[in-house]
Amino acid sequence: MCNFLSPEAQNLAPYTPGEQPQDQQYIKLNTNESPFPPSPKVLKAVSRAETAKLFLYSDPTCAALNQAIARRCQLKPANVLTGNGSDEVLAFAFRAFCGQGRPAAFADITYGFYEAQTALFGLEAVRIPLREDFSLSVEDYLDFPGTVVIANPNAPTGMAVPQADIQRLLEANPNRVVIVDEAYVDFGAESCVPLVFRYPNLLVVQTMSKSRSLAGGRVGFALGSPALIEGLNRVKYSFNPYNINRLSLAAGAAAVEDEAYFQTCCKTIQANRVWLAGELERLDFQVLPSSANFLFAKSSRFSGQELYTRLKENGILVRWFDKDRIRDFLRITVGSMEQLAQLVDQLDQLLEAV
């Protein structure tokens, strides 16, 4: 460890990203990327003319992108903040709405960045266990006095919370912020975006990494009341005003405007998910109900670590978490049918050899 680290930095437990091999020798079903390329409109928007402007700073207000998102979500630009992926937007939110006397609460099994970011900012964090069946009950959060953070659908389980339950949280305490992380909402869950005008304490966070095929573009956004967005901007302009580069601004706006391509990709993933769930159940896996672009599944014959290792040895990457309660589960991205067919073929061979 570096001798120059501060005590605070030494105590951090950084988030561990999924493996990102650059040689393409694996079928990657481990990081919930889209199996589809970006919209053709994105490729057109990231043009030679726009690339030639890279010597100029990007627009710190992200006006064109914010306007495109606002139009699509039937909101106003004042309801939108965009960021360098939803991870940055979440960091802004933790810094803006948590602190002394305002702890954050989130599930014990959820997106690992919540833990990492609260630790980075020295915030008090309360972890509330999911129920035995891995469902999240809003009853467990109703009396919490601080900021509530809910991934919906949850990661890595893929399970969703009904919009009506989120409303109960919002109404139970109008003086606290409820952050709903909808990174995977486009694959079948019920979005809380329609509630933004009604509840000034609601912040919805989304990303273009999954359903809009821009994981490498790093574009995320928050939707909320103008007061909440002003709070996020206060943090943004204290940290990195030019937080989205010119090419990603153009790509994000074009992706939002190609609704037909977006819908086609999402419907294909949903159909592929149904097929994969059926095949895994045929192979005697326990498969949790998913509204995301991945499945969380447990084999009856292999431990999670062993199955992860064997699949990797055979050229397929999935995600394994060495954590209590979920150590025997694998998170499997719903890829193309070709990718999924190869996964199922490998699983068939591995199980036949037992």
XYZ file of C-alpha atoms in Angstrom:
354
model
C 0.000 0.000 0.000
C 1.154 3.526 -0.785
C 2.854 5.181 2.194
C 1.374 8.551 1.261
C -2.293 7.549 1.583
C -4.388 9.369 4.145
C -5.973 7.259 6.900
C -9.356 7.862 5.271
C -8.170 6.525 1.905
C -6.524 3.522 3.531
C -9.865 2.515 5.008
C -11.753 2.583 1.710
C -13.104 -0.642 0.225
C -13.285 0.214 -3.502
C -15.955 -1.192 -5.768
C -14.765 -4.134 -7.873
C -15.905 -3.840 -11.519
C -16.678 -6.904 -13.581
C -13.853 -8.357 -15.602
C -13.181 -6.445 -18.822
C -10.805 -8.510 -20.989
C -9.738 -6.557 -24.047
C -8.823 -9.469 -26.305
C -12.432 -10.587 -26.942
C -11.608 -14.233 -26.336
C -14.602 -14.607 -24.021
C -18.353 -14.537 -24.406
C -19.021 -11.660 -21.997
C -22.125 -12.213 -19.919
C -20.750 -10.616 -16.762
C -21.261 -6.839 -16.905
C -24.821 -6.390 -18.244
C -23.737 -4.649 -21.421
C -26.053 -4.665 -24.401
C -25.276 -7.287 -27.065
C -26.362 -4.745 -29.689
C -24.400 -1.844 -31.192
C -25.585 1.718 -30.602
C -28.373 3.148 -32.722
C -27.326 4.055 -36.284
C -28.338 7.604 -35.364
C -25.645 7.570 -32.666
C -22.987 6.579 -35.169
C -24.125 9.399 -37.456
C -24.131 11.936 -34.600
C -20.550 11.104 -33.581
C -19.347 12.476 -36.885
C -16.005 13.622 -38.203
C -17.203 17.230 -37.817
C -17.963 16.707 -34.131
C -14.655 14.920 -33.580
C -12.869 17.899 -35.115
C -14.234 20.053 -32.264
C -12.484 18.073 -29.528
C -10.041 20.927 -28.997
C -13.013 22.865 -27.519
C -14.549 22.226 -24.121
C -17.907 20.474 -24.073
C -21.053 22.315 -22.975
C -21.024 22.303 -19.143
C -24.819 22.755 -19.089
C -25.345 19.698 -21.338
C -28.296 21.644 -22.739
C -29.017 19.659 -25.921
C -28.825 16.326 -24.108
C -30.943 17.547 -21.196
C -33.574 18.833 -23.611
C -33.695 15.503 -25.468
C -34.126 13.576 -22.209
C -36.773 16.023 -20.961
C -38.790 15.654 -24.174
C -38.675 11.889 -24.018
C -39.662 11.785 -20.330
C -42.323 14.514 -20.685
C -40.505 16.723 -18.195
C -38.708 20.064 -18.386
C -34.950 20.611 -18.747
C -34.960 21.967 -15.177
C -35.917 18.436 -14.081
C -32.806 16.871 -15.645
C -29.137 16.534 -14.735
C -26.774 14.470 -16.859
C -23.517 12.911 -15.774
C -20.560 10.745 -16.671
C -22.524 7.540 -16.253
C -25.114 7.009 -13.533
C -22.276 6.251 -11.089
C -21.256 9.906 -11.160
C -24.876 11.019 -10.806
C -25.278 8.750 -7.777
C -22.092 10.170 -6.272
C -23.474 13.693 -6.697
C -26.701 12.569 -4.996
C -24.949 10.977 -2.012
C -22.850 14.106 -1.554
C -25.835 16.446 -1.974
C -28.472 14.694 0.121
C -26.560 12.767 2.814
C -24.277 13.967 5.567
C -24.358 14.905 9.214
C -27.719 13.840 10.606
C -28.756 12.439 7.214
C -27.679 8.804 6.882
C -28.336 6.694 3.802
C -30.206 3.400 3.797
C -29.999 0.698 1.147
C -30.350 -3.067 0.907
C -27.707 -5.476 2.159
C -27.687 -7.123 -1.270
C -27.684 -4.438 -3.943
C -25.408 -2.414 -6.219
C -21.957 -2.356 -4.610
C -21.244 1.262 -5.504
C -23.623 2.481 -2.789
C -21.310 1.029 -0.178
C -18.193 2.378 -1.880
C -19.545 5.892 -2.374
C -20.903 6.344 1.133
C -17.529 5.226 2.476
C -15.710 7.626 0.138
C -17.708 10.567 1.474
C -17.568 9.409 5.087
C -21.345 9.032 5.300
C -23.321 6.954 7.755
C -24.879 4.021 5.896
C -27.548 1.627 7.155
C -27.880 -1.719 5.373
C -31.364 -3.189 5.504
C -31.585 -6.930 4.749
C -33.684 -8.154 1.881
C -36.340 -10.667 2.832
C -35.532 -14.376 2.762
C -36.789 -14.663 -0.824
C -34.552 -11.677 -1.813
C -37.516 -9.340 -2.219
C -37.315 -5.762 -0.929
C -40.112 -4.689 1.394
C -40.678 -0.943 1.680
C -42.104 -1.601 5.163
C -38.496 -1.875 6.323
C -37.783 1.697 5.161
C -40.930 3.605 6.113
C -39.592 4.897 9.431
C -36.016 5.540 8.299
C -35.261 9.250 8.839
C -32.515 9.724 6.231
C -32.074 9.264 2.473
C -33.418 6.003 1.047
C -31.716 4.443 -1.982
C -33.469 1.669 -3.878
C -32.185 -0.026 -7.019
C -35.300 -0.897 -8.990
C -34.944 -3.463 -10.446
C -32.411 -4.492 -7.855
C -28.921 -5.621 -8.782
C -27.775 -8.344 -8.668
C -31.151 -10.020 -8.014
C -33.125 -8.464 -10.887
C -36.271 -8.240 -8.742
C -38.468 -5.137 -8.935
C -40.544 -3.076 -6.503
C -43.991 -1.872 -7.646
C -44.393 1.857 -8.236
C -47.164 1.956 -5.625
C -44.699 0.826 -2.946
C -42.285 3.617 -3.878
C -45.187 6.052 -3.527
C -45.750 4.820 0.012
C -42.132 5.621 0.819
C -42.385 9.083 -0.682
C -45.547 9.892 1.230
C -44.399 8.389 4.535
C -41.855 11.186 5.005
C -41.914 14.102 2.530
C -38.860 15.596 4.273
C -36.421 12.930 3.108
C -35.131 12.148 -0.357
C -35.892 8.806 -1.979
C -33.409 7.890 -4.722
C -34.665 5.262 -7.152
C -31.842 3.834 -9.257
C -33.511 2.647 -12.464
C -30.458 1.421 -14.343
C -32.411 -1.632 -15.573
C -35.979 -0.328 -15.605
C -36.333 -0.416 -19.402
C -36.374 -4.216 -19.439
C -39.765 -4.656 -17.786
C -40.055 -2.848 -14.450
C -42.426 0.002 -13.595
C -40.648 3.366 -13.753
C -41.138 6.121 -11.200
C -40.519 8.878 -13.757
C -44.266 9.705 -13.945
C -44.128 10.539 -10.219
C -41.466 13.246 -10.539
C -43.958 16.121 -10.872
C -45.994 14.906 -7.894
C -43.230 14.253 -5.361
C -40.521 16.890 -4.799
C -38.531 14.400 -2.686
C -38.152 11.843 -5.507
C -34.928 11.510 -7.511
C -34.899 8.954 -10.339
C -31.487 7.940 -11.725
C -31.112 6.187 -15.077
C -28.309 5.224 -17.446
C -27.752 4.782 -21.170
C -25.236 1.994 -20.584
C -27.723 -0.878 -20.764
C -30.854 -0.311 -22.833
C -29.283 2.283 -25.153
C -25.993 0.441 -25.818
C -23.738 3.267 -24.582
C -21.762 1.567 -21.794
C -18.558 2.923 -23.311
C -20.050 6.383 -23.765
C -20.646 6.889 -20.016
C -23.941 8.781 -20.029
C -26.286 8.785 -17.043
C -28.957 11.165 -15.824
C -31.139 12.148 -12.894
C -34.764 13.268 -12.990
C -36.280 15.220 -10.134
C -37.729 18.484 -8.921
C -35.841 21.659 -9.893
C -34.729 21.991 -6.264
C -33.151 18.523 -6.240
C -31.503 19.135 -9.615
C -30.098 22.441 -8.314
C -28.601 20.516 -5.403
C -26.927 18.068 -7.775
C -25.586 20.917 -9.889
C -24.115 22.516 -6.774
C -22.027 19.362 -6.310
C -21.246 19.005 -10.020
C -19.910 22.535 -10.352
C -17.819 21.985 -7.236
C -16.247 18.892 -8.746
C -16.224 18.706 -12.566
C -18.266 21.225 -14.597
C -17.276 19.670 -17.955
C -18.294 16.204 -16.867
C -19.521 14.839 -20.220
C -17.330 14.967 -23.307
C -18.543 16.336 -26.662
C -18.919 12.942 -28.335
C -20.942 11.441 -25.507
C -23.236 14.464 -25.439
C -23.974 13.962 -29.131
C -24.297 10.194 -28.792
C -26.643 10.446 -25.821
C -29.016 12.879 -27.524
C -29.156 10.729 -30.661
C -29.781 7.547 -28.649
C -32.695 9.136 -26.803
C -34.283 10.271 -30.058
C -34.231 6.811 -31.693
C -37.230 5.356 -29.878
C -37.875 2.592 -32.413
C -34.375 1.137 -32.108
C -34.540 1.386 -28.302
C -37.861 -0.475 -28.137
C -36.650 -3.216 -30.495
C -33.532 -3.870 -28.427
C -35.460 -3.950 -25.134
C -38.121 -6.339 -26.465
C -35.459 -8.663 -27.859
C -33.684 -8.786 -24.502
C -36.965 -9.536 -22.733
C -37.700 -12.415 -25.111
C -34.156 -13.774 -24.730
C -34.496 -13.549 -20.931
C -37.624 -15.696 -20.984
C -35.852 -18.305 -23.105
C -32.757 -18.370 -20.888
C -34.795 -18.640 -17.683
C -36.619 -21.652 -19.113
C -33.360 -23.350 -20.117
C -31.789 -22.738 -16.707
C -34.853 -24.149 -14.951
C -34.653 -27.185 -17.238
C -31.112 -27.660 -15.907
C -32.459 -27.521 -12.328
C -31.293 -23.987 -11.525
C -33.139 -21.785 -9.078
C -33.847 -18.615 -11.071
C -35.078 -15.454 -9.375
C -37.799 -13.466 -11.182
C -36.057 -10.728 -13.167
C -37.153 -7.440 -14.680
C -33.589 -6.612 -15.754
C -31.251 -7.617 -18.581
C -29.740 -10.380 -16.456
C -30.761 -13.417 -14.428
C -29.647 -14.344 -10.918
C -29.506 -18.117 -10.719
C -28.175 -20.940 -8.552
C -27.246 -24.440 -9.683
C -28.387 -27.430 -7.657
C -25.147 -29.275 -8.486
C -22.323 -26.705 -8.468
C -21.282 -24.002 -6.061
C -21.314 -20.534 -7.524
C -17.537 -20.251 -7.471
C -16.989 -23.620 -9.120
C -19.474 -22.975 -11.882
C -18.084 -19.482 -12.504
C -14.561 -20.954 -12.759
C -15.560 -23.775 -15.091
C -17.457 -21.474 -17.408
C -14.501 -19.093 -17.541
C -12.189 -21.976 -18.406
C -14.520 -22.682 -21.317
C -14.561 -19.104 -22.585
C -17.700 -17.705 -20.925
C -17.646 -14.931 -18.329
C -20.465 -14.532 -15.825
C -20.463 -12.614 -12.527
C -19.885 -14.317 -9.176
C -20.099 -12.458 -5.862
C -18.160 -13.830 -2.899
C -20.700 -12.515 -0.377
C -22.947 -13.937 2.296
C -26.381 -15.157 1.188
C -25.554 -15.052 -2.539
C -22.270 -16.981 -2.744
C -23.870 -19.825 -4.699
C -25.607 -17.579 -7.213
C -24.351 -16.339 -10.573
C -25.494 -13.164 -12.320
C -25.825 -13.893 -16.022
C -26.272 -11.098 -18.554
C -28.973 -11.714 -21.147
C -26.990 -11.494 -24.362
C -27.774 -12.406 -27.949
C -29.425 -15.748 -28.700
C -26.151 -16.962 -30.168
C -24.310 -16.151 -26.938
C -27.017 -17.692 -24.767
C -27.149 -20.862 -26.857
C -23.408 -21.322 -26.341
C -23.826 -20.750 -22.607
C -26.587 -23.349 -22.332
C -24.549 -25.813 -24.408
C -21.606 -25.396 -22.019
C -23.864 -25.853 -19.000
C -25.329 -29.007 -20.526
C -21.836 -30.416 -21.013
C -20.667 -29.482 -17.518
C -23.720 -31.023 -15.858
C -23.514 -34.200 -17.942
C -19.932 -34.684 -16.741
C -20.878 -34.570 -13.038
